[in-house]
């Protein structure tokens, strides 16, 4: 299999091909595809091999070498059409290099979803979009003030306190949630014999005796998937929760974040930006439904269908951040919650409504969702955020058992709805992490 | 005897067709490029669209050996690359002791020689083969751990493996590598960069009908037409898992076994388990929905026949 030599810039067609492919690659790069010089070289080689008789072959050759993910295909197609049509280059080239080829007329089509991004990238004016750096924070609080701040509701904080809270969120001690996996690593105190290392060691001494070497299972941190409600009613808490997610994303690689209002958006890549403000701005840029209404059931449906199989492998923990105030489509919500619960290792629901001491699981949406979660906990102040970290670690925090809320709601409802106030946090015994025994019958029909 | 590699895209397409694989031209193009450029081919797509089949077909039609590495969580070098035969080594040490042989260097060379080396798929793929370089299928790479992915980087770019006790093993002729992924997680860009990428999509109605005529020739033509149109419609429904080509084939065979000549709602409801593998998907289709779909399919087919 003789691999053709690299094409120099002055090779085929007097160097125009190489230069055009390079321009094309640059357009794609501007549209957000990560294309290195190696890929451009590959594209040239591939083009030379594929020939110029068919437009589709040219497209397939460039696609195979320049695209790395399925979702980039739509951008690629747009760029391919726009670039090669605008220049009229491909047709000319095909005509020049292959007498067999019949140039296809460029058909005018409706603009596709990726079109605006590509055309922007193709003709981008260099604007300076960099925002002014945020002023340095000078207010450092004392320990007791921090303690007070930890219990203060995010919604009641002043701008300065929020800034301080964000700083504290970034410093949170993040969960230690490593689990054992099936791979092994060398460990002097391990319990399993590592024959390979044992033999190498014995060879060192000439095979006189065999000194055993040991190994133990490796530990790995399972992925965390956050699905976050950005509807108007949650606005005060969403921003700070995003900071929490950003801190977590910065510390470990496998955090996936999704936002939903009326539609679901994946913001994992946006949150990977080093700077928190930059990351949040990038998050906002991709989301069209900030602080609007919310449709939990359909959003979860989209997540289950499009993403669950891609991000929930390898024992993921899901953090669902929503107030659960869904009025319609409770049957669908129940179905989607059940599916979500079945496809992850642990489902934690964090709900800012738990800030109210008198909170009760009365709303239909909340009761529907409670039946399918492992943990149910507050998220309205720094302390609850710290508790969430503990819970993500190895177990249970206090008062997170969702069954308790359901039981109380069941017991209270027929007599005086909403009469007896309930402590948001009480010391219900340790929660062992599984409510899968709970039968669906424990919840009365949501519509009743 | 090894068959020659195809020299053009048309030949690649013909090669696939000869082996009863009905592929499209884009697939033939990337396959041809991958063979000529000596690059691994990275295939992504939903389950059951024929990704693994491509490697099998290629091995069969090129007359090469197929070496398959099925990935799973916890896959490590001992089961993917090589392992030493510890029991054999232990015997060798004891025997040399009994013989009073005290030469350390000879013993070491003897114990860590190829005699006690158990070759696993990746190492096997680098060995010379009379029929030409083998086809290495790394199946469902997304199931393996990220650490294994990193290990593959050296193997896939230089086609060599380093065994500390022996040295570096390099393939005289690099194997043809095909990697598949179901996207249960994203494979790292560093690995994809070394490969040619192709997304294997569900086939369109025309190609699916051709696949059925090749793979399930016993099915009556009228049934095949309806069945394909029905499956194509089903892929547009809001299902958790759309049926792949493999499911269509199974369904065609199931219906043929049942001596069906046309679709009817009861038959569809009874055999839906062949096509759909999730209970909620099946529940959606039970009852009147199947009838509605069949009516639509019939109307479309009649319309097309008139036009």
XYZ file of C-alpha atoms in Angstrom:
755
model
C 0.000 0.000 0.000
C 2.047 2.874 -1.311
C 1.034 6.022 0.448
C 1.363 8.963 -1.882
C 3.934 11.476 -0.823
C 2.875 14.709 0.792
C 1.619 17.318 -1.585
C 3.631 20.476 -1.669
C 1.894 23.790 -2.018
C 3.029 23.927 -5.605
C 1.792 20.434 -6.460
C -1.521 19.893 -8.156
C -3.019 22.695 -10.125
C -0.248 25.143 -9.522
C -0.784 25.208 -5.777
C -4.316 26.550 -5.956
C -5.802 23.334 -4.590
C -3.585 23.334 -1.522
C -4.282 26.987 -0.868
C -8.027 26.563 -1.290
C -8.160 23.568 0.999
C -6.218 25.597 3.514
C -8.711 28.474 3.240
C -11.563 26.020 3.559
C -10.004 24.537 6.690
C -9.608 28.020 8.105
C -13.271 28.765 7.487
C -14.213 25.580 9.317
C -11.852 26.445 12.150
C -13.522 29.811 12.479
C -16.875 28.025 12.625
C -15.667 26.099 15.645
C -14.106 22.886 14.335
C -10.694 22.021 15.762
C -8.596 21.367 12.671
C -4.823 21.119 12.871
C -2.287 21.365 10.065
C -1.991 17.566 10.055
C -5.654 17.255 9.134
C -5.193 19.710 6.244
C -2.303 17.640 4.945
C -4.470 14.542 5.212
C -7.280 16.264 3.369
C -4.953 17.053 0.472
C -3.716 13.469 0.297
C -7.272 12.176 0.467
C -8.421 14.535 -2.302
C -5.612 13.399 -4.535
C -6.590 9.774 -3.957
C -10.333 10.268 -4.287
C -10.019 12.203 -7.513
C -12.278 14.921 -8.835
C -14.765 13.014 -10.902
C -17.620 13.263 -8.443
C -18.566 16.140 -6.259
C -19.719 13.651 -3.591
C -16.302 11.995 -3.484
C -14.640 15.327 -2.886
C -17.126 15.998 -0.111
C -16.647 12.554 1.454
C -12.847 12.831 1.310
C -12.841 16.235 2.999
C -15.460 15.082 5.503
C -13.501 11.994 6.515
C -10.358 13.986 7.195
C -11.683 17.248 8.646
C -14.704 16.211 10.733
C -14.346 14.438 14.076
C -17.849 14.377 15.496
C -21.271 13.694 14.059
C -22.666 17.059 15.163
C -20.016 18.849 13.122
C -21.400 17.376 9.919
C -24.104 20.011 9.561
C -21.553 22.841 9.824
C -19.285 21.047 7.406
C -22.032 20.625 4.817
C -22.956 24.289 5.026
C -19.360 25.384 4.733
C -18.735 22.994 1.877
C -21.651 24.330 -0.128
C -20.975 27.957 0.694
C -17.245 27.876 0.177
C -16.995 25.866 -3.003
C -20.026 27.444 -4.579
C -18.976 30.968 -3.830
C -15.625 30.456 -5.354
C -17.091 28.413 -8.191
C -13.793 26.693 -7.713
C -14.864 23.119 -7.376
C -16.776 23.074 -10.630
C -13.905 24.675 -12.486
C -11.460 22.289 -10.915
C -13.596 19.269 -11.707
C -13.965 20.437 -15.279
C -10.243 21.017 -15.603
C -9.094 17.792 -13.996
C -11.730 15.407 -15.243
C -13.348 15.613 -18.660
C -15.943 13.072 -17.495
C -17.338 15.215 -14.772
C -20.486 17.196 -15.227
C -20.557 20.135 -12.910
C -23.681 20.057 -10.802
C -25.661 23.232 -10.621
C -25.586 24.653 -7.123
C -29.127 24.272 -5.904
C -30.586 27.062 -3.843
C -31.889 25.675 -0.583
C -33.549 26.937 2.525
C -31.018 28.035 5.116
C -30.221 25.178 7.498
C -29.669 25.581 11.230
C -25.888 25.725 10.896
C -25.941 28.241 8.065
C -25.780 31.476 10.004
C -22.837 30.324 12.088
C -20.874 29.325 9.029
C -21.647 32.400 6.994
C -20.681 34.488 9.987
C -17.459 32.580 10.197
C -16.777 32.939 6.505
C -17.161 36.698 6.586
C -16.318 37.678 10.099
C -15.326 41.149 10.958
C -12.857 41.245 13.754
C -14.687 42.778 16.641
C -13.181 43.243 20.005
C -15.682 41.510 22.223
C -13.562 41.096 25.262
C -15.374 42.581 28.248
C -13.582 44.747 30.738
C -12.052 42.655 33.516
C -14.201 42.545 36.634
C -12.970 44.731 39.465
C -10.818 42.946 42.000
C -12.713 41.854 45.060
C -11.395 43.508 48.133
C -14.036 42.549 50.648
C -12.785 39.515 52.512
C -15.031 38.384 55.279
C -14.026 37.162 58.673
C -14.747 33.621 59.737
C -17.884 34.437 61.681
C -19.181 36.580 58.869
C -18.557 33.681 56.513
C -20.529 31.445 58.822
C -23.429 33.859 58.666
C -23.105 34.072 54.923
C -23.247 30.301 54.687
C -26.780 30.275 56.026
C -28.021 33.232 54.080
C -30.439 32.564 51.275
C -28.878 33.366 47.902
C -31.981 35.303 46.901
C -31.578 37.694 49.853
C -27.911 38.467 49.310
C -26.622 41.800 48.119
C -24.469 41.992 45.033
C -21.305 42.093 47.156
C -22.421 39.103 49.186
C -23.186 37.191 46.001
C -19.687 37.951 44.770
C -18.253 36.667 48.020
C -20.491 33.595 47.887
C -19.278 32.847 44.378
C -15.716 33.079 45.649
C -16.562 30.621 48.428
C -18.280 28.265 46.001
C -15.081 28.131 43.985
C -13.256 27.059 47.150
C -15.736 24.371 48.164
C -14.222 21.062 49.098
C -15.511 18.907 46.305
C -16.773 15.404 46.761
C -14.531 12.396 47.165
C -16.590 9.881 45.345
C -14.073 7.485 43.835
C -15.396 3.990 43.218
C -13.434 0.836 42.515
C -13.237 -0.262 38.895
C -12.180 -3.516 37.322
C -8.695 -2.398 36.288
C -5.826 -3.007 38.678
C -2.896 -0.930 39.766
C 0.316 -1.818 41.619
C -0.145 -1.535 45.355
C 2.255 -2.820 48.024
C -0.660 -3.288 50.414
C -3.004 -4.726 47.837
C -4.688 -8.061 48.304
C -4.210 -9.616 44.884
C -0.965 -11.109 43.622
C 0.513 -9.397 40.592
C 2.284 -12.301 38.849
C 3.948 -10.218 36.190
C 5.738 -7.891 38.579
C 6.520 -10.805 40.889
C 8.353 -12.621 38.099
C 10.272 -9.577 37.003
C 11.388 -9.085 40.572
C 12.444 -12.692 40.968
C 14.499 -12.447 37.781
C 16.402 -9.583 39.315
C 17.641 -11.995 41.946
C 18.339 -14.721 39.411
C 15.167 -16.622 40.046
C 16.353 -17.875 43.420
C 13.141 -17.031 45.188
C 9.892 -15.426 44.243
C 8.986 -12.332 46.189
C 5.327 -11.644 45.634
C 4.111 -8.299 44.333
C 0.561 -7.146 44.931
C -2.046 -5.047 43.223
C -5.466 -3.671 44.027
C -8.406 -2.336 42.045
C -7.955 1.135 40.611
C -10.297 3.883 41.748
C -12.102 6.189 39.413
C -14.522 9.018 39.897
C -17.768 8.321 38.103
C -19.259 11.024 35.872
C -21.583 13.663 37.274
C -24.421 14.873 35.100
C -26.238 18.050 36.103
C -29.599 18.901 34.575
C -30.472 22.421 35.536
C -33.762 24.321 35.316
C -33.322 27.947 34.195
C -36.903 29.106 34.408
C -37.752 32.532 35.845
C -38.812 31.240 39.246
C -35.343 29.838 39.864
C -33.313 32.764 38.533
C -31.792 33.759 41.900
C -30.371 30.291 42.430
C -29.486 29.256 38.917
C -26.546 31.601 38.546
C -24.831 30.464 41.696
C -25.555 26.827 40.913
C -23.831 27.347 37.577
C -20.808 28.661 39.471
C -20.938 25.475 41.518
C -20.997 23.419 38.325
C -18.133 25.444 36.929
C -16.038 24.769 40.022
C -16.785 21.081 39.697
C -16.034 21.030 35.962
C -12.689 22.711 36.609
C -11.699 20.054 39.112
C -12.628 16.893 37.213
C -13.088 16.069 33.590
C -16.257 14.067 33.529
C -18.939 16.573 34.476
C -21.712 17.072 31.948
C -24.085 20.008 32.327
C -27.431 20.631 30.684
C -29.772 23.595 30.970
C -33.460 23.529 30.245
C -36.372 25.896 30.219
C -38.613 24.983 27.385
C -35.798 23.235 25.513
C -32.665 21.379 26.513
C -29.165 22.782 25.889
C -25.845 21.059 26.516
C -23.441 23.580 28.083
C -20.651 21.176 29.060
C -18.127 22.690 26.699
C -19.038 26.249 27.619
C -18.450 25.489 31.304
C -14.947 24.216 30.577
C -13.656 27.752 30.066
C -11.120 28.520 32.811
C -12.622 31.822 33.861
C -15.985 31.484 35.627
C -17.514 34.644 34.148
C -16.399 33.733 30.678
C -17.873 30.259 31.112
C -21.218 31.629 32.277
C -21.378 34.102 29.425
C -20.661 31.291 27.001
C -23.433 29.267 28.651
C -25.888 32.101 28.197
C -24.932 32.581 24.566
C -26.101 29.122 23.602
C -29.380 29.275 25.487
C -32.469 30.908 24.019
C -34.914 30.392 26.834
C -33.382 32.078 29.880
C -35.747 32.885 32.702
C -38.821 31.913 30.755
C -41.301 29.157 31.395
C -40.395 25.577 32.028
C -41.472 22.215 30.714
C -39.801 19.567 32.812
C -41.358 16.470 31.240
C -40.542 17.264 27.600
C -37.041 18.473 28.545
C -36.308 15.244 30.392
C -37.709 13.377 27.424
C -35.189 15.068 25.159
C -32.406 14.300 27.612
C -33.380 10.646 27.865
C -33.644 10.259 24.148
C -30.645 12.239 22.927
C -28.132 12.234 25.741
C -28.746 9.594 28.392
C -27.032 6.871 26.415
C -24.049 9.100 25.752
C -23.360 10.552 29.195
C -24.911 8.170 31.711
C -22.552 5.259 31.138
C -20.039 4.152 33.746
C -22.162 4.679 36.809
C -23.058 8.355 36.535
C -24.674 10.382 39.315
C -27.362 12.780 38.141
C -28.059 16.079 39.916
C -31.422 17.433 38.905
C -31.844 21.119 39.769
C -35.460 22.194 39.491
C -38.382 23.330 41.643
C -40.575 20.591 40.169
C -43.517 22.925 39.645
C -44.989 21.230 36.617
C -48.729 21.295 36.169
C -49.360 19.570 32.883
C -48.310 16.249 31.475
C -47.690 14.560 34.811
C -48.006 11.125 33.239
C -45.180 11.945 30.837
C -43.130 13.424 33.680
C -43.526 10.238 35.721
C -42.479 8.127 32.787
C -39.398 10.207 32.006
C -38.344 10.395 35.663
C -38.629 6.654 35.930
C -36.481 6.162 32.846
C -33.892 8.657 34.100
C -33.795 6.940 37.469
C -33.297 3.569 35.851
C -30.413 4.734 33.671
C -28.170 6.292 36.319
C -26.477 5.050 39.461
C -27.956 7.722 41.695
C -30.421 10.520 41.102
C -30.192 13.526 43.408
C -32.871 16.181 43.221
C -31.887 19.574 44.568
C -34.743 21.987 45.034
C -34.481 25.606 46.220
C -38.103 25.445 47.412
C -36.828 23.503 50.428
C -35.683 26.868 51.821
C -39.208 27.320 53.153
C -39.615 25.767 56.539
C -43.214 24.994 55.708
C -42.412 23.181 52.507
C -44.593 20.196 51.806
C -44.607 17.814 48.901
C -48.083 18.774 47.817
C -47.789 19.945 44.242
C -48.555 17.202 41.735
C -45.284 17.636 39.867
C -43.215 17.395 43.025
C -44.963 14.275 44.259
C -44.610 12.663 40.847
C -40.884 13.349 40.770
C -40.237 12.406 44.399
C -41.257 8.836 43.712
C -38.277 8.451 41.386
C -35.328 10.087 43.142
C -32.748 8.729 45.569
C -32.036 11.999 47.380
C -34.045 15.163 47.829
C -32.156 18.142 49.230
C -32.097 21.954 49.458
C -29.737 24.199 47.490
C -30.538 27.738 48.618
C -27.465 28.619 50.674
C -23.778 27.791 50.925
C -24.323 25.300 53.688
C -26.761 23.255 51.626
C -24.267 23.336 48.775
C -21.603 21.967 51.123
C -24.029 19.233 52.183
C -24.571 18.356 48.548
C -20.823 17.843 48.199
C -20.857 15.457 51.148
C -23.816 13.632 49.709
C -22.071 13.280 46.351
C -19.145 11.758 48.209
C -19.888 8.585 50.003
C -23.276 8.751 51.127
C -26.012 10.306 52.624
C -26.442 13.633 54.263
C -29.218 14.186 56.695
C -32.869 14.449 55.837
C -32.510 13.633 52.188
C -34.836 10.688 52.070
C -37.523 11.449 49.502
C -39.855 8.813 50.934
C -40.211 10.828 54.125
C -41.613 13.808 52.227
C -44.055 11.604 50.403
C -45.195 9.890 53.603
C -45.793 13.181 55.339
C -47.655 14.609 52.385
C -49.832 11.517 52.286
C -50.579 11.611 56.003
C -51.362 15.301 56.120
C -53.279 15.920 53.007
C -56.726 14.585 53.893
C -56.935 16.478 57.237
C -55.596 20.046 57.087
C -53.688 20.708 53.946
C -50.716 22.927 54.761
C -51.528 23.314 58.444
C -48.648 21.791 60.292
C -45.352 23.380 59.314
C -42.538 21.005 58.659
C -38.864 21.512 59.298
C -36.975 21.584 56.056
C -34.128 19.710 57.646
C -34.734 17.238 60.392
C -32.648 14.351 61.493
C -34.270 11.458 59.795
C -31.925 8.527 60.100
C -29.191 7.748 57.634
C -30.364 7.210 54.165
C -28.798 4.213 52.535
C -29.071 5.428 49.007
C -31.794 3.339 47.461
C -35.482 3.899 47.339
C -35.981 1.580 44.444
C -38.041 -0.660 46.691
C -40.655 2.042 46.739
C -43.589 0.871 44.747
C -45.351 3.218 42.422
C -48.462 2.629 44.482
C -47.027 4.665 47.344
C -47.881 7.782 45.419
C -51.495 8.516 44.877
C -52.512 9.486 41.434
C -51.101 12.965 40.796
C -54.352 14.258 39.402
C -56.386 13.381 42.485
C -4.053 -15.991 -1.476
C -4.423 -12.360 -0.695
C -6.650 -10.256 -2.876
C -5.386 -6.957 -4.111
C -6.519 -3.743 -2.532
C -9.032 -1.773 -4.606
C -7.487 0.996 -6.673
C -10.493 3.281 -6.984
C -13.707 4.212 -5.218
C -15.755 2.333 -7.806
C -13.744 -0.801 -7.177
C -14.273 -0.438 -3.445
C -17.998 -0.124 -4.006
C -17.974 -3.200 -6.218
C -15.963 -5.065 -3.603
C -18.557 -4.310 -0.953
C -21.342 -5.354 -3.301
C -19.670 -8.648 -4.149
C -19.596 -9.445 -0.444
C -23.327 -8.698 -0.151
C -22.809 -5.412 1.690
C -25.045 -2.701 0.297
C -23.157 0.460 1.139
C -23.376 4.012 -0.140
C -20.709 5.837 -2.061
C -19.581 7.968 0.905
C -18.737 4.814 2.849
C -16.859 3.369 -0.124
C -14.898 6.611 -0.366
C -13.714 6.619 3.247
C -12.996 2.899 3.107
C -10.891 3.372 -0.011
C -9.060 6.312 1.553
C -8.442 4.371 4.740
C -6.943 1.446 2.794
C -4.784 3.659 0.628
C -3.623 6.083 3.295
C -3.038 3.329 5.857
C -5.171 5.168 8.385
C -7.552 3.559 10.894
C -11.218 4.031 10.055
C -13.374 5.354 12.875
C -17.039 4.415 12.459
C -19.739 5.940 14.614
C -23.466 5.383 14.420
C -26.522 4.000 16.164
C -26.581 0.357 17.169
C -27.516 -2.047 14.389
C -26.566 -0.018 11.288
C -23.845 -2.451 10.187
C -20.624 -0.961 11.576
C -19.122 -4.247 12.714
C -20.284 -5.897 9.524
C -18.017 -3.635 7.457
C -14.914 -5.139 9.047
C -16.178 -8.667 8.546
C -17.012 -8.027 4.915
C -13.640 -6.444 4.327
C -11.815 -9.413 5.838
C -13.833 -11.854 3.794
C -13.517 -10.092 0.475
C -9.821 -9.223 0.845
C -9.050 -12.721 2.107
C -7.407 -11.334 5.242
C -7.577 -12.606 8.781
C -10.053 -10.771 11.029
C -8.831 -10.058 14.549
C -11.532 -8.728 16.800
C -11.036 -6.907 20.064
C -14.328 -6.450 21.869
C -13.962 -3.583 24.346
C -15.503 -3.566 27.812
C -15.088 -1.617 31.021
C -11.915 -2.744 32.758
C -10.175 -3.933 29.574
C -6.425 -3.857 30.304
C -3.166 -4.709 28.554
C -3.209 -8.247 29.927
C -6.339 -9.084 27.945
C -5.920 -6.703 24.998
C -2.203 -6.784 24.206
C -0.196 -9.604 25.800
C 0.226 -11.649 28.931
C 2.990 -13.887 30.205
C 2.376 -17.562 30.830
C 3.188 -17.449 34.537
C 2.755 -21.143 35.194
C 5.158 -21.952 32.359
C 7.663 -19.408 33.635
C 7.475 -20.855 37.120
C 8.174 -24.315 35.735
C 11.147 -23.010 33.781
C 12.622 -21.458 36.901
C 12.146 -24.596 38.978
C 13.574 -26.825 36.220
C 16.658 -24.685 35.829
C 17.082 -24.791 39.600
C 16.822 -28.560 39.600
C 19.377 -28.764 36.797
C 21.714 -26.627 38.843
C 21.810 -23.954 36.184
C 22.729 -20.691 37.889
C 23.311 -18.408 34.906
C 21.080 -15.409 35.517
C 21.205 -13.926 32.045
C 20.310 -17.123 30.220
C 17.495 -17.819 32.639
C 16.071 -14.338 32.235
C 16.222 -14.540 28.458
C 14.668 -17.965 28.578
C 11.811 -17.087 30.907
C 10.916 -13.845 29.111
C 11.061 -15.295 25.643
C 8.348 -15.584 23.070
C 7.724 -19.121 24.243
C 5.961 -17.824 27.332
C 4.312 -14.846 25.673
C 0.553 -15.098 25.195
C -0.446 -12.801 22.363
C -3.730 -10.973 22.668
C -5.569 -9.287 19.748
C -3.522 -6.078 19.448
C -0.209 -7.922 19.400
C -1.590 -10.583 17.072
C -2.545 -7.865 14.618
C 1.080 -6.738 14.340
C 2.369 -10.209 13.454
C 3.174 -10.930 9.801
C 0.566 -13.011 8.016
C 0.926 -14.951 4.787
C -2.419 -13.625 3.544
C -1.395 -10.018 4.066
C -1.819 -7.686 7.011
C -4.870 -8.693 9.061
C -8.004 -6.608 9.614
C -8.097 -5.408 13.227
C -11.590 -4.646 14.473
C -11.681 -2.670 17.726
C -15.354 -2.965 18.533
C -17.329 -0.555 20.726
C -14.332 1.427 21.884
C -16.622 3.701 23.909
C -17.081 0.877 26.411
C -13.381 0.737 27.302
C -11.830 3.076 29.885
C -10.123 6.276 28.833
C -6.776 4.869 29.954
C -7.027 2.202 27.305
C -7.802 4.817 24.680
C -4.555 6.569 25.563
C -2.688 3.289 25.166
C -4.125 2.883 21.680
C -2.533 6.152 20.558
C 0.918 4.566 20.191
C -0.444 1.436 18.584
C -2.542 3.281 16.014
C -0.065 5.925 14.942
C 3.137 3.849 14.736
C 1.693 0.336 14.684
C 4.133 -0.745 17.317
C 3.885 -2.143 20.841
C 6.537 -1.950 23.511
C 7.013 -4.977 25.745
C 9.503 -4.005 28.442
C 11.057 -7.466 28.757
C 11.548 -8.018 25.033
C 11.593 -4.663 23.281
C 9.465 -3.009 20.664
C 7.399 -5.084 18.257
C 6.687 -3.275 15.030
C 4.381 -4.447 12.265
C 6.147 -5.095 8.963
C 2.912 -4.258 7.206
C 0.424 -2.206 9.258
C -2.954 -3.892 9.810
C -6.164 -2.413 8.456
C -7.792 -0.985 11.567
C -11.521 -0.426 11.957
C -12.799 1.147 15.168
C -16.482 1.327 16.018
C -18.266 3.355 18.668
C -21.890 3.624 19.775
C -21.257 7.035 21.379
C -22.080 6.012 24.951
C -19.323 8.498 25.650
C -17.264 10.840 23.520
C -13.942 9.405 22.309
C -11.025 11.768 22.809
C -10.018 13.977 19.890
C -6.388 12.826 20.070
C -7.475 9.371 19.013
C -9.933 10.553 16.390
C -7.232 12.759 14.910
C -5.315 9.649 13.889
C -8.310 8.160 12.120
C -10.634 8.854 9.229
C -14.109 9.584 10.538
C -17.373 8.292 9.156
C -20.897 8.452 10.531
C -22.892 5.371 9.515
C -26.491 6.478 9.156
C -29.712 4.530 8.786
C -30.157 3.640 5.103
C -32.851 5.302 3.003
C -35.836 3.297 1.791
C -34.298 2.377 -1.538
C -31.056 1.101 -0.020
C -32.840 -0.702 2.796
C -34.985 -2.532 0.244
C -31.805 -3.552 -1.587
C -30.270 -4.788 1.663
C -33.371 -6.899 2.314
C -33.372 -8.352 -1.189
C -29.753 -9.408 -0.711
C -29.902 -10.624 2.882
C -33.454 -11.956 3.092
C -34.290 -13.061 -0.455
C -37.014 -15.418 0.758
C -39.343 -12.565 1.727
C -42.054 -11.787 -0.855
C -41.419 -8.557 -2.764
C -44.723 -6.940 -1.796
C -44.081 -7.659 1.880
C -40.544 -6.259 1.629
C -41.836 -3.006 0.171
C -44.412 -2.524 2.925
C -42.035 -3.589 5.623
C -39.321 -1.163 4.570
C -41.783 1.695 4.294
C -43.121 0.828 7.756
C -39.660 0.765 9.345
C -38.741 4.040 7.646
C -41.908 5.589 9.111
C -41.094 4.127 12.507
C -37.694 5.877 12.517
C -39.528 9.199 12.265
C -41.699 8.365 15.286
C -40.657 9.627 18.683
C -39.095 6.399 19.948
C -36.391 5.837 22.545
C -34.522 3.486 20.241
C -35.283 3.424 16.531
C -34.916 0.040 14.853
C -31.632 -0.522 13.016
C -31.021 -2.465 9.837
C -30.310 -5.593 11.874
C -33.804 -5.358 13.376
C -35.388 -4.846 9.950
C -33.664 -8.000 8.739
C -34.786 -9.967 11.782
C -38.328 -8.742 11.289
C -38.335 -9.656 7.614
C -37.165 -13.142 8.499
C -39.708 -13.461 11.298
C -42.569 -12.407 9.012
C -41.372 -14.745 6.284
C -41.335 -17.614 8.783
C -44.911 -16.736 9.679
C -45.858 -16.939 5.982
C -47.072 -13.353 5.949
C -47.697 -11.761 2.565
C -48.701 -8.304 3.800
C -48.633 -6.333 7.045
C -51.690 -6.314 9.256
C -52.095 -4.668 12.675
C -52.363 -7.901 14.653
C -49.283 -9.336 13.023
C -47.348 -6.114 13.645
C -48.415 -5.994 17.294
C -47.478 -9.635 17.834
C -44.030 -9.364 16.282
C -43.139 -5.874 17.466
C -40.660 -7.329 19.949
C -38.381 -8.221 17.062
C -38.234 -4.591 15.967
C -38.402 -2.583 19.184
C -36.490 -3.481 22.336
C -37.954 -1.047 24.884
C -41.263 -1.645 26.577
C -42.443 1.999 26.345
C -41.679 2.038 22.623
C -43.720 -1.114 22.134
C -46.559 0.317 24.227
C -46.654 3.419 21.984
C -47.165 1.286 18.910
C -49.691 -1.139 20.323
C -53.289 -0.894 19.175
C -54.497 1.800 16.848
C -51.141 3.474 16.148
C -49.921 0.439 14.197
C -53.070 0.537 12.068
C -52.587 4.251 11.368
C -48.990 3.695 10.287
C -49.901 0.767 8.061
C -52.631 2.851 6.394
C -50.168 5.675 5.791
C -47.629 3.249 4.360
C -50.239 1.766 2.009
C -51.378 5.233 0.902
C -47.776 6.290 0.199
C -47.023 3.130 -1.764
C -50.212 3.448 -3.793
C -49.430 7.083 -4.472
C -45.943 6.198 -5.647
C -47.274 3.405 -7.859
C -49.637 5.862 -9.560
C -46.924 8.469 -9.988
